[in-house]
mmCIF file of C-alpha atoms and ligand atoms in Angstrom:
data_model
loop_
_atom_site.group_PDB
_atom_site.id
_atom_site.type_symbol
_atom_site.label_atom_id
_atom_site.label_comp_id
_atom_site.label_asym_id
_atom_site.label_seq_id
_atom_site.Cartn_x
_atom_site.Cartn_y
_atom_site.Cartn_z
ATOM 1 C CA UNK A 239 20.624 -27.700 4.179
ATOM 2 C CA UNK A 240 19.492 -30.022 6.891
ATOM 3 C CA UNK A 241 19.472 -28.947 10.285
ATOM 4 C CA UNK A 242 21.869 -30.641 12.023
ATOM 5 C CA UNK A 243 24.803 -29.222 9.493
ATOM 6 C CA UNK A 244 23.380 -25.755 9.914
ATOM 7 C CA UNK A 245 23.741 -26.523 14.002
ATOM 8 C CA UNK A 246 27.319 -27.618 13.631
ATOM 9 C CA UNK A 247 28.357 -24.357 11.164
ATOM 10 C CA UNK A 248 26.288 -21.717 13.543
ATOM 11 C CA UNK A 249 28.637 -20.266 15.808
ATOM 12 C CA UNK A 250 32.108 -21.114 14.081
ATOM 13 C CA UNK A 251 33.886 -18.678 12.245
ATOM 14 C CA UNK A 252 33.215 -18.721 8.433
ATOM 15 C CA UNK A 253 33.657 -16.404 5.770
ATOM 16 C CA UNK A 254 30.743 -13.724 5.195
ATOM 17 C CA UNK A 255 28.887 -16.109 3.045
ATOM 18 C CA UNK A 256 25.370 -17.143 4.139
ATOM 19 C CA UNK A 257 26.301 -19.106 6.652
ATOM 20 C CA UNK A 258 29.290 -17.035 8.002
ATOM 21 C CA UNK A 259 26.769 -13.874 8.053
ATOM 22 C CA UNK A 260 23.991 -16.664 9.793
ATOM 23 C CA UNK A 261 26.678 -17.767 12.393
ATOM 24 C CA UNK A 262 27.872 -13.886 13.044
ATOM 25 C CA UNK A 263 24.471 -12.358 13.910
ATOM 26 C CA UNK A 264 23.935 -15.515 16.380
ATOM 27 C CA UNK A 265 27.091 -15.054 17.878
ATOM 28 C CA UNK A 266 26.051 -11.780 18.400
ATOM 29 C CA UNK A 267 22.684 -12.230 19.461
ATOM 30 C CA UNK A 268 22.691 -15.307 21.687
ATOM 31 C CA UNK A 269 23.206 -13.715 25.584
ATOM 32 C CA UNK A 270 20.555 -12.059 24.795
ATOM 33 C CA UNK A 271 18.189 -13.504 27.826
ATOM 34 C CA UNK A 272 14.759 -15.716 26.355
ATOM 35 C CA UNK A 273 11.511 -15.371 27.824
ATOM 36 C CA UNK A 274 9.928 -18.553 28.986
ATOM 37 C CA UNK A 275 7.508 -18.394 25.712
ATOM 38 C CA UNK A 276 10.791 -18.618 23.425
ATOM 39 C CA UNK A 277 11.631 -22.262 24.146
ATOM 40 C CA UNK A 278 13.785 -22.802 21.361
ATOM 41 C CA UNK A 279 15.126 -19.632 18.959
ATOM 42 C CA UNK A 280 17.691 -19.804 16.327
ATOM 43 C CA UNK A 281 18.979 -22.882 14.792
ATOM 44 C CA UNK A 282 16.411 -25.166 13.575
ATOM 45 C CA UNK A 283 13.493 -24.689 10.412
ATOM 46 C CA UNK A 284 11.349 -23.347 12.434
ATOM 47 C CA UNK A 285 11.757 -21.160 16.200
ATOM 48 C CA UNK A 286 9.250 -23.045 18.894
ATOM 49 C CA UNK A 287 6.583 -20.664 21.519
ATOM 50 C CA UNK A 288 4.656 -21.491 23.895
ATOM 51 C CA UNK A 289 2.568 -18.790 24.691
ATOM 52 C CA UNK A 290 1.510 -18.273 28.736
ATOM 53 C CA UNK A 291 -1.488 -19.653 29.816
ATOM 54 C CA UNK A 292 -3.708 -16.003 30.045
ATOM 55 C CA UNK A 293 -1.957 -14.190 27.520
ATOM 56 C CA UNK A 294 -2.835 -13.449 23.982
ATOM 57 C CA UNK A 295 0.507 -12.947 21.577
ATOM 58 C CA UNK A 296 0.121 -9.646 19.270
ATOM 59 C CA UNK A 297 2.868 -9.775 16.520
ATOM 60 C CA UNK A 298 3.893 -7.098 14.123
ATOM 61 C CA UNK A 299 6.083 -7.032 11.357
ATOM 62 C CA UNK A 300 8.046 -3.507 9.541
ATOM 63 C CA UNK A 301 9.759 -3.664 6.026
ATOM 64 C CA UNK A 302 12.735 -1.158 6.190
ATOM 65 C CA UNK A 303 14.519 -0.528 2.822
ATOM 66 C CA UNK A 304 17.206 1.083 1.311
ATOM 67 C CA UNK A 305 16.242 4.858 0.212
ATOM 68 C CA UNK A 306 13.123 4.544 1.312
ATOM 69 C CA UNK A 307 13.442 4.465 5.102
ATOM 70 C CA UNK A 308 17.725 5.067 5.472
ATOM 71 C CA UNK A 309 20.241 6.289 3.033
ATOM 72 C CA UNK A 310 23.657 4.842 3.116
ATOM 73 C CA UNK A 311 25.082 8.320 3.116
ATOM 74 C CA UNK A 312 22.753 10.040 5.869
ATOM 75 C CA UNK A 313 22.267 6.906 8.235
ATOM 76 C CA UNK A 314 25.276 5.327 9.996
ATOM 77 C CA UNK A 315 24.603 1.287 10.099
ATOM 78 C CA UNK A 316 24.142 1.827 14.068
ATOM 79 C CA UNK A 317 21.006 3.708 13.197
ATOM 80 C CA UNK A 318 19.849 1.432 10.432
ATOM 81 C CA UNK A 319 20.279 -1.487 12.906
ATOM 82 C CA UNK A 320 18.215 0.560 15.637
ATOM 83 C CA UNK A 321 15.199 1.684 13.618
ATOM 84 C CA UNK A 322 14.783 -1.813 12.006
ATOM 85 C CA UNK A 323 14.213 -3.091 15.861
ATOM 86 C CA UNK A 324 12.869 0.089 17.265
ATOM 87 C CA UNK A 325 9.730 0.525 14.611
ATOM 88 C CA UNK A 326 8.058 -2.617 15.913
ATOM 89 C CA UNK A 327 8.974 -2.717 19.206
ATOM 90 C CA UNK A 328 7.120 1.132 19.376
ATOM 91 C CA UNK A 329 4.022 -1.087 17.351
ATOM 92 C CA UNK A 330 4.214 -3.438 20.671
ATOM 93 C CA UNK A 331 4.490 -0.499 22.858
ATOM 94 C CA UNK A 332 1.735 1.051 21.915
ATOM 95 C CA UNK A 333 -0.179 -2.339 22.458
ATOM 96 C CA UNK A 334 1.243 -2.505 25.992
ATOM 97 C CA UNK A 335 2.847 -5.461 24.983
ATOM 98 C CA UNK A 336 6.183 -7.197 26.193
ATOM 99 C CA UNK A 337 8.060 -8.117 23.807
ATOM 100 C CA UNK A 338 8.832 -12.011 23.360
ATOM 101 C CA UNK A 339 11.062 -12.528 20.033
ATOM 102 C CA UNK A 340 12.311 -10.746 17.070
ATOM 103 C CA UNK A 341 12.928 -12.431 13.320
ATOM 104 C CA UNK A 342 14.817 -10.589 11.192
ATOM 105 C CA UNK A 343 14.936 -11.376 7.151
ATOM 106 C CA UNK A 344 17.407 -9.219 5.237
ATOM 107 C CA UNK A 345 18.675 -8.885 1.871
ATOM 108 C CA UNK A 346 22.330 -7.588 1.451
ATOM 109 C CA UNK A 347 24.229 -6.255 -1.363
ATOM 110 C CA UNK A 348 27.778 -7.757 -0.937
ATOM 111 C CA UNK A 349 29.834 -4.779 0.053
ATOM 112 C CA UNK A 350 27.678 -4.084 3.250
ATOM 113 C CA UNK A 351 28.477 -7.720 4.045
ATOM 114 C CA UNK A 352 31.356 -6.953 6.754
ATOM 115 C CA UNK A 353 31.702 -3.708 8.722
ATOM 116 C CA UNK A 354 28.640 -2.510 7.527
ATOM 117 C CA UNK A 355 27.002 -5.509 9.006
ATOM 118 C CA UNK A 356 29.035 -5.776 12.160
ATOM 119 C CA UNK A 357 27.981 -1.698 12.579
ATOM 120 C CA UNK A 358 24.037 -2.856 11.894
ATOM 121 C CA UNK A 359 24.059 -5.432 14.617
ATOM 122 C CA UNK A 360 25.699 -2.837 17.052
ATOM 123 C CA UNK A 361 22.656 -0.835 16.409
ATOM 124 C CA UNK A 362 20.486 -3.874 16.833
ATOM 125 C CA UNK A 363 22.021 -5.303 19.797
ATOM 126 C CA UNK A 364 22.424 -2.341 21.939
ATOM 127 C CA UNK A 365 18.489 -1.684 21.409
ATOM 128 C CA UNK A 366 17.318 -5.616 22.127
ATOM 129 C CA UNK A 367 19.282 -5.494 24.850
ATOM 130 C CA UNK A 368 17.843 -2.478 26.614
ATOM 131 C CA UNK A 369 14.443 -4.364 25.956
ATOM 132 C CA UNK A 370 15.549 -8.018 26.112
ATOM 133 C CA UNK A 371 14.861 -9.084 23.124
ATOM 134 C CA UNK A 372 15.977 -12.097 21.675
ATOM 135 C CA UNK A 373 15.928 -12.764 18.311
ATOM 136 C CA UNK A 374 14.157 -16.296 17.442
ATOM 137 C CA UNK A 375 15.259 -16.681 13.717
ATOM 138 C CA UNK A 376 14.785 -15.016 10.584
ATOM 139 C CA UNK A 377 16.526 -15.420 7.081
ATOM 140 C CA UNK A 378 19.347 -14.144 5.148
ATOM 141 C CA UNK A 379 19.621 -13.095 1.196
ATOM 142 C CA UNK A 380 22.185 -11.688 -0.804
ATOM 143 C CA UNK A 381 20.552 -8.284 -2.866
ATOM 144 C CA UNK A 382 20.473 -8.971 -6.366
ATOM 145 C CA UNK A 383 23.234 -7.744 -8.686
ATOM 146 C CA UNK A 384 20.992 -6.850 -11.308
ATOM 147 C CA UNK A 385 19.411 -3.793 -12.396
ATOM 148 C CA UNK A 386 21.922 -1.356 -10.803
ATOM 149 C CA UNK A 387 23.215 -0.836 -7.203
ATOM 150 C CA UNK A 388 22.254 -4.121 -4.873
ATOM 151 C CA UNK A 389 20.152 -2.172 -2.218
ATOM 152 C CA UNK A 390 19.572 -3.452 1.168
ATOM 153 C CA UNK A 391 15.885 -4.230 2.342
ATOM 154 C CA UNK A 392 15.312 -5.967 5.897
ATOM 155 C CA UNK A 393 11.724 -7.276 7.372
ATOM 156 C CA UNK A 394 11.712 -7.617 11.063
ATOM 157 C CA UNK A 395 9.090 -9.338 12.581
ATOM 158 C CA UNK A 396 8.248 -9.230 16.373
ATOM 159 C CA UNK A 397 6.283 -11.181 18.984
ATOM 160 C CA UNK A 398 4.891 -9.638 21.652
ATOM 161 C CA UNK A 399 2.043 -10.855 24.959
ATOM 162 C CA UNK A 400 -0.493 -9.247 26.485
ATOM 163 C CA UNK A 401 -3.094 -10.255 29.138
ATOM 164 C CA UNK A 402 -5.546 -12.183 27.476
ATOM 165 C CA UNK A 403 -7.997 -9.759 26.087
ATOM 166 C CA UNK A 404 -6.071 -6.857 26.816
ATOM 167 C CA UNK A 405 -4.360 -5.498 24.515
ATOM 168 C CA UNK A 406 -4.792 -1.586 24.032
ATOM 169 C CA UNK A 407 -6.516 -0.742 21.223
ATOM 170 C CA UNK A 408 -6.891 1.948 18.745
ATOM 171 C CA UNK A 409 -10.525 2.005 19.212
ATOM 172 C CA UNK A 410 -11.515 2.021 22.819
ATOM 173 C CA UNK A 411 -11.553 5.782 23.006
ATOM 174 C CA UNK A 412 -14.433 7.411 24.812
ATOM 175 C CA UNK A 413 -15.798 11.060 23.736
ATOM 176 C CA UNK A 414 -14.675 13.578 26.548
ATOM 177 C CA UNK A 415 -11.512 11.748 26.956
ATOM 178 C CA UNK A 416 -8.051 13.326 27.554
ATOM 179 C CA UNK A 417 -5.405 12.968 24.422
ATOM 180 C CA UNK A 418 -1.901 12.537 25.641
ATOM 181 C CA UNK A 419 1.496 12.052 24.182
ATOM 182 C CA UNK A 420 4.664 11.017 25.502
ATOM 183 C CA UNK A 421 7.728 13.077 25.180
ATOM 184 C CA UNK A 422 8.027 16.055 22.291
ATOM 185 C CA UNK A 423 7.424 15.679 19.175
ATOM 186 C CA UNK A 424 8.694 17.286 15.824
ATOM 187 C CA UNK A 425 12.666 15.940 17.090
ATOM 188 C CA UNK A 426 12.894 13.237 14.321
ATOM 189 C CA UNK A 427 11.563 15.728 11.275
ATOM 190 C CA UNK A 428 14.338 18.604 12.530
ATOM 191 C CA UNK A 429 17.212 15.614 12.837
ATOM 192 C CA UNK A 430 16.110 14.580 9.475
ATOM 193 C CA UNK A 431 16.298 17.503 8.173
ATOM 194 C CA UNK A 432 19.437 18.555 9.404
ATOM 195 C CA UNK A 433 20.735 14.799 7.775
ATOM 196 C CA UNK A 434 19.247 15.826 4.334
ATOM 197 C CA UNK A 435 21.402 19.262 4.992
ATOM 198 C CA UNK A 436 24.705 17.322 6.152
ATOM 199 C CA UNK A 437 23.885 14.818 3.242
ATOM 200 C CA UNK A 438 27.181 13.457 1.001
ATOM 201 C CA UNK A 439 29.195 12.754 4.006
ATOM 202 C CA UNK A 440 30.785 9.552 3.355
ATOM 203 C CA UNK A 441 28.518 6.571 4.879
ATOM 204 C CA UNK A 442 30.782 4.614 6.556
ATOM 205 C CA UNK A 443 33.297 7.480 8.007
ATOM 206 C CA UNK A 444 30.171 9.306 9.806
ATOM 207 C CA UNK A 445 31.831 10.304 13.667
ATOM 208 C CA UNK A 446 27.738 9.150 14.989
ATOM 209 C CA UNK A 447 28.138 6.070 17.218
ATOM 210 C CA UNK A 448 26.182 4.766 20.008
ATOM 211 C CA UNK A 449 26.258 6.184 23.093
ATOM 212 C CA UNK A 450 24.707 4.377 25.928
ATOM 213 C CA UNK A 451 23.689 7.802 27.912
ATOM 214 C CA UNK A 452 21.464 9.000 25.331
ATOM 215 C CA UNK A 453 18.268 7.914 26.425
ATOM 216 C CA UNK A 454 17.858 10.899 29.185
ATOM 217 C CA UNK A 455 18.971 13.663 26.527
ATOM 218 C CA UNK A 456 17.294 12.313 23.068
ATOM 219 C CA UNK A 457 20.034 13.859 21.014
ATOM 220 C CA UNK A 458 18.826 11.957 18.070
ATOM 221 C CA UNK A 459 15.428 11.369 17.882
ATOM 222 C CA UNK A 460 15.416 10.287 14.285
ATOM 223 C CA UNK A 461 18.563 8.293 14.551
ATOM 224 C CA UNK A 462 18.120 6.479 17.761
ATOM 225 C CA UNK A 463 14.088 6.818 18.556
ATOM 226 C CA UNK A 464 13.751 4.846 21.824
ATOM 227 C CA UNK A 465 10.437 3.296 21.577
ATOM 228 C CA UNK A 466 7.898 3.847 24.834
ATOM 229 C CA UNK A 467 7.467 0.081 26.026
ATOM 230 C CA UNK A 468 7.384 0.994 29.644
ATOM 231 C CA UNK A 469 4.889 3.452 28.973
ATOM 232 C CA UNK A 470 2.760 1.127 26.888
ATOM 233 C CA UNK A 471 3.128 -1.750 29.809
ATOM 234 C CA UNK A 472 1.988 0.757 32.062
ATOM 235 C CA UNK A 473 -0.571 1.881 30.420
ATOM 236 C CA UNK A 474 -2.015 -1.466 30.333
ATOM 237 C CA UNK A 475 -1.320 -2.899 33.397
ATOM 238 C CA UNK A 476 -2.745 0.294 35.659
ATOM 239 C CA UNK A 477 -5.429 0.318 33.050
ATOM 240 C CA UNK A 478 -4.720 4.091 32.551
ATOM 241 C CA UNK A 479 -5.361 4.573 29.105
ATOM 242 C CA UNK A 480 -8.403 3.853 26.870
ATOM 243 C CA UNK A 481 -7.327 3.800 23.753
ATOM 244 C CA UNK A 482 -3.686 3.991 22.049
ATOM 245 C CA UNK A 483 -1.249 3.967 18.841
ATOM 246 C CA UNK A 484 2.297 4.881 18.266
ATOM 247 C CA UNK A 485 3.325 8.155 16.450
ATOM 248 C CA UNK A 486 4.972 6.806 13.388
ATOM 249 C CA UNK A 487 2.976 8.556 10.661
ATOM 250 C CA UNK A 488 2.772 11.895 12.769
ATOM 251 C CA UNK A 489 0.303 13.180 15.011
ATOM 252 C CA UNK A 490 -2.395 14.585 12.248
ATOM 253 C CA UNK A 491 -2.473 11.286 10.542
ATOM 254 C CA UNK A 492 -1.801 8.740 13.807
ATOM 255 C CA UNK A 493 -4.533 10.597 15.477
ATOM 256 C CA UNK A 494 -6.846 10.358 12.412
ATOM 257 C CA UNK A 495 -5.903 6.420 12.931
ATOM 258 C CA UNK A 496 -7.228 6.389 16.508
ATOM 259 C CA UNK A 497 -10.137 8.472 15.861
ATOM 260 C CA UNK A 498 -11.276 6.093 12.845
ATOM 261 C CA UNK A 499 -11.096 3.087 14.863
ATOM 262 C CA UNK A 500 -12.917 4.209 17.920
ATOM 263 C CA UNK A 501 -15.545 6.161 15.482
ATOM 264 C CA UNK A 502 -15.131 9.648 17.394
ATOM 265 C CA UNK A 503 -13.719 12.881 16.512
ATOM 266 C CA UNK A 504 -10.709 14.938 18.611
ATOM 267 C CA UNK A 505 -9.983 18.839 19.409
ATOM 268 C CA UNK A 506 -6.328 19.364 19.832
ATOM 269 C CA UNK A 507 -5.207 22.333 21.336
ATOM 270 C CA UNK A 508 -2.321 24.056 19.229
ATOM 271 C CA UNK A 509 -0.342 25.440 22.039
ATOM 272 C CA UNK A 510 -0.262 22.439 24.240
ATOM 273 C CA UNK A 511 1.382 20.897 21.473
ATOM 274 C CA UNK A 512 4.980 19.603 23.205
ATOM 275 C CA UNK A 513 7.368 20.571 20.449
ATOM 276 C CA UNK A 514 11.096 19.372 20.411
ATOM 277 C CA UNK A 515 14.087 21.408 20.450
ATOM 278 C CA UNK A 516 13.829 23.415 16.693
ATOM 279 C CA UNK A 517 11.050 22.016 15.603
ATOM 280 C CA UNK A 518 7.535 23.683 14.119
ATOM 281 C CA UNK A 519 4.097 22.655 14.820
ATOM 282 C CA UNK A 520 4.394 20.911 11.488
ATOM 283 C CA UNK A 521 7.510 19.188 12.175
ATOM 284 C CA UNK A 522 5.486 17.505 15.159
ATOM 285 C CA UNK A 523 1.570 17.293 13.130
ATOM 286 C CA UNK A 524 3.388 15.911 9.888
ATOM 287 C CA UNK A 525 6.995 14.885 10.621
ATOM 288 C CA UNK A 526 6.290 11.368 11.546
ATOM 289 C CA UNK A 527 8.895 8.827 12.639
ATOM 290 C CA UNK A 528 9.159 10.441 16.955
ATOM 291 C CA UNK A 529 7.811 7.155 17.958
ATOM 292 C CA UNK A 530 6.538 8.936 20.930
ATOM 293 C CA UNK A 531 2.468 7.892 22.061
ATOM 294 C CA UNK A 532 -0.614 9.037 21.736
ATOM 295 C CA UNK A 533 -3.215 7.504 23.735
ATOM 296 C CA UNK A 534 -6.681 8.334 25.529
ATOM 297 C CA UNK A 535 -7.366 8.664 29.316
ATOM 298 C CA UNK A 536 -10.984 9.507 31.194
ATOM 299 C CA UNK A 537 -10.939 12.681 32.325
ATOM 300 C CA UNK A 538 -11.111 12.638 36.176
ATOM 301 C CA UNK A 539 -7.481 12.023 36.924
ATOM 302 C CA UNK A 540 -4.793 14.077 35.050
ATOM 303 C CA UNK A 541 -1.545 12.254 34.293
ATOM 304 C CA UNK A 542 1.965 14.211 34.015
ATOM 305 C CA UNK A 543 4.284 11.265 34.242
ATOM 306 C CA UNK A 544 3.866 7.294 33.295
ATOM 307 C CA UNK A 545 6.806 5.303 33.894
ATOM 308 C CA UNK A 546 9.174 7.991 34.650
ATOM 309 C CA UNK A 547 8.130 9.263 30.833
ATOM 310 C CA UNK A 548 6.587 12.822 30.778
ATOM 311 C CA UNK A 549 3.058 12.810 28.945
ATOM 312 C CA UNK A 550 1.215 15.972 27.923
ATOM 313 C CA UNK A 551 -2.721 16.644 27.223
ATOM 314 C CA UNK A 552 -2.675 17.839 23.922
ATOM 315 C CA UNK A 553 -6.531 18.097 23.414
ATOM 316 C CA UNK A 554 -9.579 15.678 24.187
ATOM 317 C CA UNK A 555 -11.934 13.636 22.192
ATOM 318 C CA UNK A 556 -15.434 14.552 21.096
ATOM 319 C CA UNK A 557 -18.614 12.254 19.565
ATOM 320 C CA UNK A 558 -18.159 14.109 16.341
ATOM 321 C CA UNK A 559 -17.189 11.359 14.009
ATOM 322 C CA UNK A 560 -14.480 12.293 11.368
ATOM 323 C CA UNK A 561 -13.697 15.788 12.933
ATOM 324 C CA UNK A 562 -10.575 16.541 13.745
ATOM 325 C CA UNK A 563 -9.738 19.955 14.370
ATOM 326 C CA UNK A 564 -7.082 22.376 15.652
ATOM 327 C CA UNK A 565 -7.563 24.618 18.493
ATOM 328 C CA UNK A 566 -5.688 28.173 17.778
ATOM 329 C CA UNK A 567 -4.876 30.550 20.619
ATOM 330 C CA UNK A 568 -7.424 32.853 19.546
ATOM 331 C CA UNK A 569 -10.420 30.250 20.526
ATOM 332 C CA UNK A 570 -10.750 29.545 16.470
ATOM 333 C CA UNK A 571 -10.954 26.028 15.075
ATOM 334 C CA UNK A 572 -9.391 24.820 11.437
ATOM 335 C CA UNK A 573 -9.796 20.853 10.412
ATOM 336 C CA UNK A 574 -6.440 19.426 11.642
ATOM 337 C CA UNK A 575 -5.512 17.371 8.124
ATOM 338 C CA UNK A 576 -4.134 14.074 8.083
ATOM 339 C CA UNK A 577 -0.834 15.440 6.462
ATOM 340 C CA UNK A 578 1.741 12.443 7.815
ATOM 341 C CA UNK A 579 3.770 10.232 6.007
ATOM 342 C CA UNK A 580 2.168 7.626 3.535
ATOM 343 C CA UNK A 581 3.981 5.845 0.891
ATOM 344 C CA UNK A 582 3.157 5.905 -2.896
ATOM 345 C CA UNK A 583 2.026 9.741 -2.223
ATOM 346 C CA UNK A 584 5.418 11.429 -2.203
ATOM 347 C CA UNK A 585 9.163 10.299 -1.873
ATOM 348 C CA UNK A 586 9.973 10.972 1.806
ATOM 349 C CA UNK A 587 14.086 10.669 1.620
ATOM 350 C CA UNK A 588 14.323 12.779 -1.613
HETATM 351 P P1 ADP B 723 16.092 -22.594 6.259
HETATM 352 O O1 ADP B 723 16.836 -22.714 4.963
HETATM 353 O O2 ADP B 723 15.626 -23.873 6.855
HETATM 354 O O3 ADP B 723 15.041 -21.535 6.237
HETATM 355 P P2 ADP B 723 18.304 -20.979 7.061
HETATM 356 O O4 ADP B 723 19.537 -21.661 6.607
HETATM 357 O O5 ADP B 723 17.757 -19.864 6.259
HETATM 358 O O6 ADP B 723 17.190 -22.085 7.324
HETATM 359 O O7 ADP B 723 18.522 -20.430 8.549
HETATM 360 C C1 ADP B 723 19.130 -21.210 9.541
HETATM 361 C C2 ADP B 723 18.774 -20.687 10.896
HETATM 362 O O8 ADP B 723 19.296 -19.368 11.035
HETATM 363 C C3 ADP B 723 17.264 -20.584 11.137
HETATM 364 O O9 ADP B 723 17.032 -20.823 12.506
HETATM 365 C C4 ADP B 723 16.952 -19.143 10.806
HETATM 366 O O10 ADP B 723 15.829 -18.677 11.518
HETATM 367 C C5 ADP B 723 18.227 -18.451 11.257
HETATM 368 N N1 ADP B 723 18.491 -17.224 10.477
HETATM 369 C C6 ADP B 723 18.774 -17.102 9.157
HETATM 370 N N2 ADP B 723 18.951 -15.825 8.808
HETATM 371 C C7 ADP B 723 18.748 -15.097 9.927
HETATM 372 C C8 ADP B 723 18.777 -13.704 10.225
HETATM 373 N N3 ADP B 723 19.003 -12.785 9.298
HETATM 374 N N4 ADP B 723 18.521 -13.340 11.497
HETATM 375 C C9 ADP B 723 18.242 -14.246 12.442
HETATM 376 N N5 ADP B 723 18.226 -15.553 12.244
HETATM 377 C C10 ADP B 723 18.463 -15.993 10.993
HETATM 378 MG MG1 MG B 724 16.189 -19.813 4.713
#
């Protein structure tokens, strides 16, 4: 379709087909305020940056799919519509990156067209706009029909800048360092759980909706993880931290990440573990998903806040290459296994 009839249909009302669904999530997503990188966003083939003079631009991009990452039945669309924004913007975080733009490329099975939809972009929206994000394009597919139930699979890309040569690494650790995270972690594994438990509830009757309060309280850390950008900018910009990544995986296998990449091995200490309401030193070491950080500091100065964001020393980093181990109360060490989440190894929503 050429562009100027795709112009004139985006933002009139049309029925959910392509366009209609095109024309709703602009509607939807056009206050949200552009950076002066995004000079032109949806609407035309292509979306058109200019990055800032002394900045480098660090994209990332996160597949989310249908019973692999959500259920229907566990997930309400608010949540769906949160984690598809919040898993790269916690990728940018842990950069120290701002974020720029979002795409987002989606493939929808007909009868989550409407409400579903609507619900989805609630999710989206009410997360992008706590970060200003605006979203610079992305495309739109109906699921196939074949082959049993059309599932729903999205791709969300985002843009993010850093100072030029800047941008926190996994690898610039130094041995003797301090190993911090933000916040507790384990919360996502026990909400998850208690999902699986609560499973069969009928998806689109579910009472969970967004509440705009729950940043302070974290009452769902698996629904509504609130990625640490503030941290991450901070981070940077006070050139606190050495090295960093974000907990996605879980801490064994995130940490095994950061410890590859800056060739050194770690000690973490079991009890200084931070673990969330209900959850078990697995929950936090192989639960994956918290979207808390873990990053690396020198030494000399101790950190207990960054941004307003509490951050605990959970252990420090040592020049033993490939050893990772976990400190027990009793002064004995065990190799800390890289136990977290990775896909084709076993089914994670079954
Ligand atoms: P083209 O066929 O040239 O790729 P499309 O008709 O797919 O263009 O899209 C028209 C405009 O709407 C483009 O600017 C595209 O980025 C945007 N767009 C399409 N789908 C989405 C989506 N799911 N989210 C955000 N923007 C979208
Ligand atoms: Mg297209």
């Amino acid at each position: 379709m050429r562009t100027q009839e795709k112009e004139k249909l985006i933002g009139r009302k049309l029925p959910r087909a392509e366009l209609g669904l095109i024309a709703a999530i602009h509607a939807r997503t056009q206050h949200l305020p552009a950076p002066r990188e995004l000079i032109f966003g949806m609407g035309d083939d292509c979306a058109v940056l200019r990055p800032l003079r002394g900045e480098d631009l660090v994209m990332t991009t996160d597949l989310l799919l249908e019973d692999v990452h959500f259920r229907r039945a566990w997930h309400p669309p608010e949540s769906v519509g949160h984690r598809a924004l919040a898993r790269g913007l916690s990728d940018l975080a842990a950069m120290g990156a701002r974020p720029i733009a979002a795409y987002l490329s989606i493939a929808l099975p007909a009868d989550l067209a409407g409400k579903w939809f609507d619900r989805f972009l609630d999710g989206w929206t009410d997360l992008a706009d706590r970060h200003q994000v605006p979203l610079a394009g992305g495309d739109t597919a109906e699921a196939p029909r074949t082959g049993g139930k059309p599932k729903m699979a999205a791709d969300v890309v985002l843009v993010g800048g850093v100072p030029r040569g800047k941008a926190l690494l996994r690898s610039g650790a130094h041995a003797g360092d301090t190993l911090y995270v933000t916040g507790k972690l384990g919360g996502a594994a026990v909400e998850l759980r208690d999902l699986r438990r609560t499973s069969g509830s009928t998806p689109d009757r579910t009472p969970i909706r967004i509440s705009k309060t729950r940043d302070s309280s974290r009452p769902h850390p698996h629904l509504f993880p609130q990625p640490r950008l503030a941290v991450g900018r901070r981070l940077l910009q006070g050139r606190l931290a050495t090295a960093a990544i974000d907990l996605s995986d879980g801490l064994s296998t995130d940490l095994n990440h950061l410890c590859q990449a800056s060739g050194l091995g770690a000690i973490v200490d079991r009890q200084a573990v931070p673990l969330a309401p209900g959850a078990s030193l697995k929950d936090a070491a192989d639960g994956g998903e918290d979207y808390e950080l873990l990053f690396t500091a020198p030494p000399g100065r101790p950190l207990r806040s960054v941004s307003g964001i509490r951050v605990y020393p959970v252990g420090r980093m040592t020049p033993k290459a490939g050893s990772i181990e976990l400190l027990a109360e009793d002064g004995s060490r065990a190799p800390f296994m890289p136990r977290g989440w990775q896909h084709f190894r076993v089914a994670r929503l079954k």
